[in-house]
Structures are given as structure tokens and as C-alpha cells.
CSV table of C-alpha atoms and ligand atoms in Angstrom, one decimal:
chain,number,residue,atom,x,y,z
Z,1,UNK,CA,-8.1,-9.8,-21.5
Z,2,UNK,CA,-9.3,-7.8,-23.5
Z,3,UNK,CA,-12.7,-6.5,-21.8
Z,4,UNK,CA,-15.6,-7.2,-24.1
Z,5,UNK,CA,-19.6,-6.3,-24.0
Z,6,UNK,CA,-21.9,-8.6,-23.5
Z,7,UNK,CA,-22.5,-9.3,-27.0
Z,8,UNK,CA,-19.1,-10.6,-26.7
Z,9,UNK,CA,-17.6,-8.2,-29.2
Z,10,UNK,CA,-16.5,-4.5,-28.7
Z,11,UNK,CA,-17.8,-2.0,-31.3
Z,12,UNK,CA,-15.7,0.4,-33.4
Z,13,UNK,CA,-17.6,3.7,-31.1
Z,14,UNK,CA,-16.7,2.4,-27.7
Z,15,UNK,CA,-13.3,1.2,-28.7
Z,16,UNK,CA,-11.7,4.3,-26.8
Z,17,UNK,CA,-13.2,2.6,-23.4
Z,18,UNK,CA,-11.3,-1.0,-23.5
Z,19,UNK,CA,-9.5,-1.8,-20.8
Z,20,UNK,CA,-6.6,-4.8,-20.0
Z,21,UNK,CA,-7.4,-5.8,-17.3
Z,22,UNK,CA,-4.2,-7.9,-17.1
Z,23,UNK,CA,-2.8,-4.6,-17.1
Z,24,UNK,CA,-2.4,-4.1,-13.3
Z,25,UNK,CA,1.3,-4.4,-12.3
Z,26,UNK,CA,2.2,-7.4,-10.0
Z,27,UNK,CA,2.9,-5.7,-6.5
Z,28,UNK,CA,6.2,-6.9,-5.4
Z,29,UNK,CA,6.6,-8.1,-1.5
Z,30,UNK,CA,6.6,-5.3,1.3
Z,31,UNK,CA,10.9,-6.4,2.2
Z,32,UNK,CA,10.7,-4.0,5.8
Z,33,UNK,CA,12.7,-4.9,8.7
Z,34,UNK,CA,10.6,-2.7,11.4
Z,35,UNK,CA,8.1,-0.4,9.9
Z,36,UNK,CA,8.6,2.9,11.8
Z,37,UNK,CA,5.3,4.2,9.9
Z,38,UNK,CA,2.6,2.2,8.9
Z,39,UNK,CA,0.5,3.7,6.4
Z,40,UNK,CA,-3.1,2.2,6.8
Z,41,UNK,CA,-4.9,2.6,3.4
Z,42,UNK,CA,-8.5,2.7,3.7
Z,43,UNK,CA,-11.1,1.6,0.8
Z,44,UNK,CA,-14.4,-0.5,1.0
Z,45,UNK,CA,-12.9,-3.0,-1.1
Z,46,UNK,CA,-14.1,-5.4,-3.5
Z,47,UNK,CA,-13.9,-9.3,-4.0
Z,48,UNK,CA,-11.5,-10.6,-5.9
Z,49,UNK,CA,-13.9,-13.4,-7.1
Z,50,UNK,CA,-17.2,-14.5,-8.0
Z,51,UNK,CA,-17.5,-16.2,-4.1
Z,52,UNK,CA,-16.4,-13.7,-2.2
Z,53,UNK,CA,-19.6,-11.8,-3.6
Z,54,UNK,CA,-22.2,-13.1,-1.4
Z,55,UNK,CA,-19.8,-12.0,1.0
Z,56,UNK,CA,-19.6,-8.8,0.8
Z,57,UNK,CA,-23.1,-8.1,-0.2
Z,58,UNK,CA,-24.2,-9.2,2.7
Z,59,UNK,CA,-21.2,-6.8,4.6
Z,60,UNK,CA,-22.4,-3.3,2.9
Z,61,UNK,CA,-25.9,-4.8,3.2
Z,62,UNK,CA,-25.9,-4.6,7.4
Z,63,UNK,CA,-23.9,-1.7,7.5
Z,64,UNK,CA,-25.5,1.2,9.0
Z,65,UNK,CA,-23.3,3.1,8.1
Z,66,UNK,CA,-23.6,3.0,4.3
Z,67,UNK,CA,-27.0,2.1,4.0
Z,68,UNK,CA,-30.1,2.6,6.2
Z,69,UNK,CA,-32.9,-0.3,5.7
Z,70,UNK,CA,-35.8,-1.4,7.7
Z,71,UNK,CA,-35.2,-4.5,9.7
Z,72,UNK,CA,-31.8,-4.1,8.7
Z,73,UNK,CA,-30.7,-7.4,10.1
Z,74,UNK,CA,-33.5,-9.4,8.0
Z,75,UNK,CA,-34.0,-7.3,5.3
Z,76,UNK,CA,-30.2,-6.6,5.0
Z,77,UNK,CA,-29.2,-10.8,4.2
Z,78,UNK,CA,-32.2,-11.1,1.7
Z,79,UNK,CA,-31.5,-8.4,-0.2
Z,80,UNK,CA,-27.2,-9.4,-0.5
Z,81,UNK,CA,-28.8,-13.5,-1.3
Z,82,UNK,CA,-31.2,-12.0,-4.1
Z,83,UNK,CA,-28.8,-10.1,-5.6
Z,84,UNK,CA,-25.7,-12.3,-5.7
Z,85,UNK,CA,-26.0,-13.6,-9.2
Z,86,UNK,CA,-26.4,-10.1,-11.0
Z,87,UNK,CA,-23.6,-8.9,-9.0
Z,88,UNK,CA,-21.9,-12.6,-9.8
Z,89,UNK,CA,-22.2,-12.0,-13.8
Z,90,UNK,CA,-20.9,-8.2,-13.4
Z,91,UNK,CA,-16.9,-9.4,-11.2
Z,92,UNK,CA,-17.5,-12.2,-14.6
Z,93,UNK,CA,-17.8,-9.8,-17.3
Z,94,UNK,CA,-15.1,-7.6,-16.2
Z,95,UNK,CA,-13.1,-10.7,-15.7
Z,96,UNK,CA,-14.0,-12.9,-12.8
Z,97,UNK,CA,-13.2,-10.7,-9.5
Z,98,UNK,CA,-12.5,-6.7,-8.5
Z,99,UNK,CA,-8.9,-5.3,-9.1
Z,100,UNK,CA,-8.8,-3.1,-6.2
Z,101,UNK,CA,-6.7,-5.0,-3.9
Z,102,UNK,CA,-3.8,-5.2,-6.2
Z,103,UNK,CA,-3.9,-2.2,-7.3
Z,104,UNK,CA,-3.9,-0.3,-3.6
Z,105,UNK,CA,-1.3,-3.1,-3.1
Z,106,UNK,CA,0.8,-1.5,-5.8
Z,107,UNK,CA,-0.3,1.9,-5.2
Z,108,UNK,CA,1.2,1.3,-1.3
Z,109,UNK,CA,4.5,0.0,-2.7
Z,110,UNK,CA,5.3,3.4,-4.6
Z,111,UNK,CA,4.0,5.7,-2.1
Z,112,UNK,CA,6.5,3.6,0.8
Z,113,UNK,CA,9.5,4.0,-2.1
Z,114,UNK,CA,8.6,7.1,-2.2
Z,115,UNK,CA,8.5,8.3,1.3
Z,116,UNK,CA,11.8,6.4,2.1
Z,117,UNK,CA,13.2,8.2,0.1
Z,118,UNK,CA,11.2,12.1,0.9
Z,119,UNK,CA,11.2,11.4,5.2
Z,120,UNK,CA,14.0,9.9,6.1
Z,121,UNK,CA,13.2,10.6,9.6
Z,122,UNK,CA,10.0,8.8,9.5
Z,123,UNK,CA,11.6,5.6,7.2
Z,124,UNK,CA,11.3,2.8,7.1
Z,125,UNK,CA,7.2,2.7,5.9
Z,126,UNK,CA,4.6,0.4,5.1
Z,127,UNK,CA,1.7,0.0,3.6
Z,128,UNK,CA,-1.1,-2.0,5.4
Z,129,UNK,CA,-4.5,-2.4,3.7
Z,130,UNK,CA,-7.7,-2.0,5.3
Z,131,UNK,CA,-10.6,-2.9,3.4
Z,132,UNK,CA,-14.9,-2.9,4.8
Z,133,UNK,CA,-16.0,-5.3,3.5
Z,134,UNK,CA,-13.1,-8.1,2.0
Z,135,UNK,CA,-10.4,-9.3,3.2
Z,136,UNK,CA,-8.0,-7.4,4.6
Z,137,UNK,CA,-10.8,-6.6,6.4
Z,138,UNK,CA,-10.5,-3.8,9.1
Z,139,UNK,CA,-9.7,-5.4,12.0
Z,140,UNK,CA,-7.2,-7.7,11.1
Z,141,UNK,CA,-4.6,-5.6,9.7
Z,142,UNK,CA,-5.2,-3.3,13.0
Z,143,UNK,CA,-3.9,-6.8,14.5
Z,144,UNK,CA,-1.3,-6.2,12.3
Z,145,UNK,CA,-0.3,-3.2,12.2
Z,146,UNK,CA,0.0,-3.9,16.5
Z,147,UNK,CA,2.4,-6.6,16.2
Z,148,UNK,CA,4.7,-4.9,13.7
Z,149,UNK,CA,4.9,-2.5,16.1
Z,150,UNK,CA,5.0,0.9,14.0
Z,151,UNK,CA,5.4,3.5,16.2
Z,152,UNK,CA,2.7,6.4,14.1
Z,153,UNK,CA,0.0,4.5,12.6
Z,154,UNK,CA,-1.7,7.6,9.5
Z,155,UNK,CA,-4.9,6.2,8.9
Z,156,UNK,CA,-5.1,7.4,5.3
Z,157,UNK,CA,-8.7,6.7,3.3
Z,158,UNK,CA,-8.2,5.9,-0.6
Z,159,UNK,CA,-11.5,8.1,-1.0
Z,160,UNK,CA,-10.6,11.8,-1.6
Z,161,UNK,CA,-13.3,13.4,-0.8
Z,162,UNK,CA,-15.5,12.6,2.4
Z,163,UNK,CA,-18.7,10.4,2.4
Z,164,UNK,CA,-20.6,9.2,6.1
Z,165,UNK,CA,-21.2,6.3,3.8
Z,166,UNK,CA,-17.5,5.5,3.4
Z,167,UNK,CA,-15.1,7.4,4.7
Z,168,UNK,CA,-17.3,7.7,7.5
Z,169,UNK,CA,-18.2,3.8,7.5
Z,170,UNK,CA,-13.9,2.7,7.8
Z,171,UNK,CA,-13.9,5.2,10.5
Z,172,UNK,CA,-16.1,3.7,12.5
Z,173,UNK,CA,-15.3,0.0,12.0
Z,174,UNK,CA,-11.4,1.5,13.8
Z,175,UNK,CA,-13.7,2.5,16.9
Z,176,UNK,CA,-15.7,-0.6,16.2
Z,177,UNK,CA,-12.0,-2.7,16.4
Z,178,UNK,CA,-10.6,-0.6,19.2
Z,179,UNK,CA,-14.4,0.0,21.4
Z,180,UNK,CA,-14.0,-3.1,23.6
Z,181,UNK,CA,-10.1,-3.1,24.1
Z,182,UNK,CA,-7.2,-0.6,24.1
Z,183,UNK,CA,-5.4,1.1,21.6
Z,184,UNK,CA,-2.4,0.5,22.4
Z,185,UNK,CA,-1.0,3.8,23.8
Z,186,UNK,CA,3.0,3.4,22.3
Z,187,UNK,CA,1.3,4.1,18.7
Z,188,UNK,CA,0.8,7.8,17.9
Z,189,UNK,CA,-2.1,8.0,15.4
Z,190,UNK,CA,-3.0,10.7,12.9
Z,191,UNK,CA,-6.0,10.6,10.1
Z,192,UNK,CA,-6.1,11.5,6.9
Z,193,UNK,CA,-10.1,11.9,5.9
Z,194,UNK,CA,-9.9,14.0,2.6
Z,195,UNK,CA,-7.8,16.1,-0.8
Z,196,UNK,CA,-10.1,16.3,-2.6
Z,197,UNK,CA,-8.5,19.2,-4.4
Z,198,UNK,CA,-5.3,18.0,-3.6
Z,199,UNK,CA,-3.7,19.7,-6.7
Z,200,UNK,CA,-1.8,16.8,-7.6
Z,201,UNK,CA,-4.7,14.8,-7.9
Z,202,UNK,CA,-6.3,17.7,-9.8
Z,203,UNK,CA,-3.7,17.1,-12.7
Z,204,UNK,CA,-3.2,13.7,-13.0
Z,205,UNK,CA,-7.8,13.4,-13.7
Z,206,UNK,CA,-6.5,16.5,-15.8
Z,207,UNK,CA,-3.8,14.4,-18.1
Z,208,UNK,CA,-6.2,11.2,-17.5
Z,209,UNK,CA,-8.8,13.2,-19.8
Z,210,UNK,CA,-6.1,14.5,-21.6
Z,211,UNK,CA,-5.9,11.3,-22.9
Z,212,UNK,CA,-9.1,10.3,-24.1
Z,213,UNK,CA,-9.5,13.6,-26.0
Z,214,UNK,CA,-6.4,12.7,-28.4
Z,215,UNK,CA,-8.1,10.3,-29.2
Z,216,UNK,CA,-11.1,12.7,-31.4
Z,217,UNK,CA,-10.0,14.3,-34.3
Z,218,UNK,CA,-9.7,17.4,-34.0
Z,219,UNK,CA,-12.5,19.0,-35.2
Z,220,UNK,CA,-14.9,18.2,-32.8
Z,221,UNK,CA,-11.9,18.1,-30.0
Z,222,UNK,CA,-13.1,20.5,-28.2
Z,223,UNK,CA,-16.6,20.1,-27.8
Z,224,UNK,CA,-16.3,17.2,-26.7
Z,225,UNK,CA,-18.5,16.9,-23.0
Z,226,UNK,CA,-16.9,15.8,-20.2
Z,227,UNK,CA,-18.8,13.8,-17.5
Z,228,UNK,CA,-17.4,13.9,-14.5
Z,229,UNK,CA,-19.3,10.4,-12.6
Z,230,UNK,CA,-19.2,9.5,-9.3
Z,231,UNK,CA,-21.1,7.2,-6.7
Z,232,UNK,CA,-24.3,8.5,-6.0
Z,233,UNK,CA,-25.8,8.7,-2.5
Z,234,UNK,CA,-29.3,9.1,-1.0
Z,235,UNK,CA,-30.8,11.8,-0.8
Z,236,UNK,CA,-31.4,11.1,3.2
Z,237,UNK,CA,-27.0,11.2,3.1
Z,238,UNK,CA,-27.3,14.5,1.7
Z,239,UNK,CA,-30.4,16.0,2.8
Z,240,UNK,CA,-28.7,14.8,6.7
Z,241,UNK,CA,-25.2,17.0,5.9
Z,242,UNK,CA,-23.0,14.5,3.9
Z,243,UNK,CA,-20.3,16.5,3.1
Z,244,UNK,CA,-19.7,14.0,-0.7
Z,245,UNK,CA,-21.5,16.1,-3.1
Z,246,UNK,CA,-20.0,19.6,-2.4
Z,247,UNK,CA,-15.8,17.3,-2.2
Z,248,UNK,CA,-17.1,16.2,-5.2
Z,249,UNK,CA,-18.2,19.4,-6.5
Z,250,UNK,CA,-14.8,21.0,-5.2
Z,251,UNK,CA,-12.4,18.1,-7.5
Z,252,UNK,CA,-14.0,18.6,-10.8
Z,253,UNK,CA,-13.6,22.5,-10.3
Z,254,UNK,CA,-10.0,21.5,-9.9
Z,255,UNK,CA,-9.8,19.1,-13.0
Z,256,UNK,CA,-11.0,21.8,-15.2
Z,257,UNK,CA,-9.3,24.4,-13.6
Z,258,UNK,CA,-6.3,22.6,-15.3
Z,259,UNK,CA,-7.8,21.7,-17.8
Z,260,UNK,CA,-8.1,25.9,-18.4
Z,261,UNK,CA,-11.8,25.4,-19.1
Z,262,UNK,CA,-11.3,23.6,-22.2
Z,263,UNK,CA,-14.2,22.1,-23.1
Z,264,UNK,CA,-18.1,21.7,-21.8
Z,265,UNK,CA,-18.9,19.9,-18.7
Z,266,UNK,CA,-20.9,18.4,-15.8
Z,267,UNK,CA,-21.0,16.2,-13.3
Z,268,UNK,CA,-23.3,13.5,-12.6
Z,269,UNK,CA,-24.2,10.2,-10.3
Z,270,UNK,CA,-24.0,6.8,-11.1
Z,271,UNK,CA,-24.9,3.5,-9.8
Z,272,UNK,CA,-28.4,3.6,-7.6
Z,273,UNK,CA,-29.9,1.5,-5.7
Z,274,UNK,CA,-33.0,0.7,-4.7
Z,275,UNK,CA,-36.4,2.7,-5.4
Z,276,UNK,CA,-35.6,5.9,-3.0
Z,277,UNK,CA,-34.7,8.6,-4.5
Z,278,UNK,CA,-30.7,9.4,-5.1
Z,279,UNK,CA,-28.5,11.8,-6.0
Z,280,UNK,CA,-29.1,13.1,-9.6
Z,281,UNK,CA,-28.8,14.1,-12.6
Z,282,UNK,CA,-27.6,9.5,-13.2
Z,283,UNK,CA,-25.4,9.3,-15.6
Z,284,UNK,CA,-27.2,7.1,-18.3
Z,285,UNK,CA,-30.3,10.0,-18.1
Z,286,UNK,CA,-27.7,12.7,-18.6
Z,287,UNK,CA,-26.2,11.0,-22.0
Z,288,UNK,CA,-29.3,10.3,-22.8
Z,289,UNK,CA,-30.3,14.4,-22.3
Z,290,UNK,CA,-27.5,15.6,-24.4
Z,291,UNK,CA,-27.7,13.3,-26.6
Z,292,UNK,CA,-31.4,14.7,-26.8
Z,293,UNK,CA,-29.6,18.1,-27.3
Z,294,UNK,CA,-27.6,16.6,-30.1
Z,295,UNK,CA,-24.4,16.2,-27.7
Z,296,UNK,CA,-22.2,13.3,-30.0
Z,297,UNK,CA,-18.9,12.7,-28.3
Z,298,UNK,CA,-18.7,12.3,-24.6
Z,299,UNK,CA,-15.9,11.4,-21.8
Z,300,UNK,CA,-17.1,9.6,-18.9
Z,301,UNK,CA,-14.4,10.2,-15.9
Z,302,UNK,CA,-14.4,8.3,-12.6
Z,303,UNK,CA,-13.8,11.2,-10.5
Z,304,UNK,CA,-14.5,10.5,-7.2
Z,305,UNK,CA,-12.4,6.3,-7.3
Z,306,UNK,CA,-9.0,6.5,-7.2
Z,307,UNK,CA,-8.4,2.3,-9.2
Z,308,UNK,CA,-10.2,0.6,-10.7
Z,309,UNK,CA,-13.2,-1.4,-10.1
Z,310,UNK,CA,-17.0,-2.7,-11.0
Z,311,UNK,CA,-18.6,0.8,-11.4
Z,312,UNK,CA,-15.7,1.6,-14.3
Z,313,UNK,CA,-15.6,-1.5,-15.7
Z,314,UNK,CA,-18.9,-2.5,-15.9
Z,315,UNK,CA,-20.4,0.6,-15.1
Z,316,UNK,CA,-19.2,2.3,-16.8
Z,317,UNK,CA,-16.8,0.7,-19.7
Z,318,UNK,CA,-19.4,-1.5,-21.0
Z,319,UNK,CA,-23.3,-0.7,-19.5
Z,320,UNK,CA,-22.3,3.4,-20.2
Z,321,UNK,CA,-19.2,3.4,-23.2
Z,322,UNK,CA,-20.0,0.4,-25.6
Z,323,UNK,CA,-23.4,-0.6,-24.9
Z,324,UNK,CA,-25.1,2.7,-24.9
Z,325,UNK,CA,-22.7,4.2,-27.0
Z,326,UNK,CA,-24.1,1.8,-29.0
Z,327,UNK,CA,-27.5,2.1,-28.9
Z,328,UNK,CA,-27.5,5.6,-29.3
Z,329,UNK,CA,-24.9,5.8,-31.9
Z,330,UNK,CA,-22.5,8.3,-30.2
Z,331,UNK,CA,-18.1,8.2,-29.5
Z,332,UNK,CA,-18.6,7.1,-25.3
Z,333,UNK,CA,-14.5,6.9,-24.5
Z,334,UNK,CA,-13.8,6.5,-20.7
Z,335,UNK,CA,-10.5,8.1,-18.2
Z,336,UNK,CA,-8.6,5.7,-16.6
Z,337,UNK,CA,-9.2,6.0,-13.1
Z,338,UNK,CA,-5.4,7.1,-11.3
Z,339,UNK,CA,-4.5,3.6,-10.9
Z,340,UNK,CA,-0.2,4.0,-10.6
Z,341,UNK,CA,0.1,6.9,-12.7
Z,342,UNK,CA,3.1,8.8,-11.6
Z,343,UNK,CA,1.6,12.2,-10.5
Z,344,UNK,CA,-1.3,10.0,-8.7
Z,345,UNK,CA,1.4,8.6,-6.6
Z,346,UNK,CA,3.4,12.1,-5.9
Z,347,UNK,CA,-0.3,13.5,-4.9
Z,348,UNK,CA,-0.1,10.6,-2.4
Z,349,UNK,CA,3.2,11.0,-1.1
Z,350,UNK,CA,2.9,14.9,-0.9
Z,351,UNK,CA,-0.8,14.5,1.4
Z,352,UNK,CA,1.5,12.2,3.6
Z,353,UNK,CA,4.8,14.1,3.2
Z,354,UNK,CA,2.1,16.8,4.5
Z,355,UNK,CA,0.7,15.0,6.9
Z,356,UNK,CA,3.2,14.0,9.2
Z,357,UNK,CA,4.5,17.9,8.8
Z,358,UNK,CA,1.0,19.2,10.3
Z,359,UNK,CA,0.6,19.0,14.1
Z,360,UNK,CA,-3.4,18.2,13.7
Z,361,UNK,CA,-3.4,14.8,14.2
Z,362,UNK,CA,-6.8,14.7,13.2
Z,363,UNK,CA,-9.2,17.8,10.9
Z,364,UNK,CA,-11.7,20.2,13.2
Z,365,UNK,CA,-14.0,18.6,9.5
Z,366,UNK,CA,-13.7,15.5,10.9
Z,367,UNK,CA,-15.2,15.7,14.4
Z,368,UNK,CA,-17.7,17.5,13.5
Z,369,UNK,CA,-20.7,15.7,12.6
Z,370,UNK,CA,-23.7,15.9,9.9
Z,371,UNK,CA,-25.9,18.6,11.1
Z,372,UNK,CA,-28.5,16.2,11.4
Z,373,UNK,CA,-26.3,13.1,12.2
Z,374,UNK,CA,-28.5,10.8,14.3
Z,375,UNK,CA,-25.8,7.6,14.8
Z,376,UNK,CA,-24.9,7.6,18.0
Z,377,UNK,CA,-21.5,5.6,17.4
Z,378,UNK,CA,-20.8,8.3,15.0
Z,379,UNK,CA,-20.8,10.9,18.1
Z,380,UNK,CA,-18.9,7.7,20.1
Z,381,UNK,CA,-16.2,7.3,17.2
Z,382,UNK,CA,-15.1,10.7,16.9
Z,383,UNK,CA,-15.2,11.2,20.3
Z,384,UNK,CA,-13.0,8.2,20.2
Z,385,UNK,CA,-10.5,9.7,17.4
Z,386,UNK,CA,-10.6,13.4,19.1
Z,387,UNK,CA,-8.6,11.2,22.2
Z,388,UNK,CA,-6.7,9.0,21.1
Z,389,UNK,CA,-5.5,11.2,17.8
Z,390,UNK,CA,-3.3,13.8,19.4
Z,391,UNK,CA,0.0,16.0,18.6
Q,401,FES,FE1,-22.3,12.3,8.7
Q,401,FES,FE2,-23.3,10.8,11.4
Q,401,FES,S1,-24.4,10.4,9.5
Q,401,FES,S2,-21.6,12.2,10.7
């Protein structure tokens, strides 16, 4: 299905942002005998159909690691219910649901095929998907890992940059699952919590940008403004000491290094919700600001998401590249997410291979809380991981 704007057509200015949703490859069913190593791919997930939207929002709004609300047990469900129709409409506009599960499964399949070749000593490898807010939920996936009887389980965050609201929440969910039962002692557990500056991740994103740069004529190509856009977070979380802004910045520097600092660029933030102050500048405001300064050509780059989902397919493609581009009369392209780029699959494999060879099952950074963290679950969770992840 070709992605259309709200008006039902694609403006010539925005054509470079169009994505084909049907191009998500169908992953093969995993035919692993008894897996030796489980790779648990952790992410937030997204609703596959509009019927799942309410439950998805309800889980987000009642997750105090992700968002902190006054009287959360009451206000969370209220906001989830109120926002459901508006969010369902957005999913309908991108084809009815999020492709994140299909992408993650396909990435997992390609990753494990590569790992079986590169690391026969730890093969067979099997990937597991552990989502935080929709099926397959983390707790169900952990039960499957146990049932399969793997010798080693690697909890692999699919967020390259660490935030307590995303990666931290997923790891806290693992702790919550095991806090009232014993984690199987015959499994060797370890954690990959961040990989923001992996050179192959930077090369992947740089290659995606080059593809878009080539859509501009040679006379303007060097002046195209690259806007790296990441999901924002509340300033309260930033001031608590969340590592995310600095890690996203590190990825941006690595990508620009790959590009030889060929173009002007800026790091901007999207997807703010609610009235409280969030980290800016916001992506749409930044585009408007640069247009006022005379810029006419832009590339939006999803720098913190490894596959397409609502923030790329709707917010970037429809709201910014199409609608805002048309309103302002400027050309806005959007670099594809890493998805199944061969360099990206190599990046995933290299992250795991290096982790397998490392004597550090959990990083010192992961075990250190934010300087102003007051969340007792973080404290207990990190103490539990320190104990369960042993060399
Ligand atoms: Fe960052 Fe608790 S909020 S460790």
C-alpha cells in the first residue's frame, strides 16, 4: 500500500518521504532444534491492529518508569481512553497497525543466521521478541526462554541509546517477572543495554542519509540540512540525569563523522505529549525556524529507532515531510530506519559477538542509577541484575 497523506495524495515535494508498508519482509518460522543461546530482543512494541491501541496506551500510561503522572492508577487509564480514537486514526493512516513486530522478527532471523555462522560454539542461536506494551510481552517471552532450556540468555536492548523510560523500563519488567519466583539458575544471563556509538550503526544511518541526499540536485546537495530527530522526553527526566540525550548526541556525532561532516545538521526532538516541559527544540518548530532562515531542503533522520513505526511513518512522513513540507513550500525527505540494511544486521551481529567474547556480563554504567533517581524499582532491579549476571 502506498502511504498517502491525510488529503489522500502525495505532493511532489514530499514524494521522497513515501514508504511502502507492504515491503516489510515476512520472517521465516524459526526451525531451531534445542537452542543453546537465546537472544532476547527488547523493545516497546506497537499495536498490530487498531483494536490493540487502547490496551497498548493503557500499559504505557500506567507504567511509572515510562511516564509519571499524579494519581497514575486513575489518571493513566483516563488518558489512555481519551487518546485511543486519535491514536487509532493515526494507525489507520499508516495501514492499520505498527510494522515493528514484523521488522523485529525479520531482524532477529537475519541476526541468528549470521551468529550461527560467526559463532558456532554458541550455536544454535534463537531470537525471542520481548515487548513492553503489546504481545509478545516480556513476561510471556521469558517463560518461553525458560521452557526452551537455553544455556545462555542475552537480554539485548533494541534501543541503541539508553533511557530509563524505555530500556530501563524493559529491564525493570524482567526484574518484576522474577521478583516473586526464582530465575532459572541453569541459564547464564547477561545484558546488552546500549550501543549508541557502534561504528556499523553509524555507517548504516550515514548510508540511509546518502540515499536521500542523492534525491537532491547536485547544486543544492551540500546545503541540504540534516535534521536528526529522536523521541523527546520530559525535562524532569533529563534533570534527573537520564543518559539518553547525551547518547543520542553521541550517535549523531558518529554518523556525521562517517559523512565527513559534509552537510549542516542539527539534533531535534519529536513526539512530545502533555503540557509539561520536554526536551527541545521540537522537530516541527526547528523546520519552521530554519525555513525562516532561508533553508529549503531537509532530510529527517530517525536516529533512535531501528525500525519503522508510527513516529517515522506518521509523524515524520505524513505530519512533517508531507503536510508541513507542503505548507512551507520546502522539500523534506526522510531517511529510512535501519530495518534490514545489511550493514545494520552486521552491526547487530557484531554487538552480540563482542558481548559473547566479553568478560563483562553487565556494564558498570547499567548498574549505576541516575544521580537523582528516587524510583525504588530501579534500585532493586539493578541489585538483582548485578547478582544474576555473573561472569
Ligand atoms: Fe534512572 Fe531510576 S530513573 S535509574
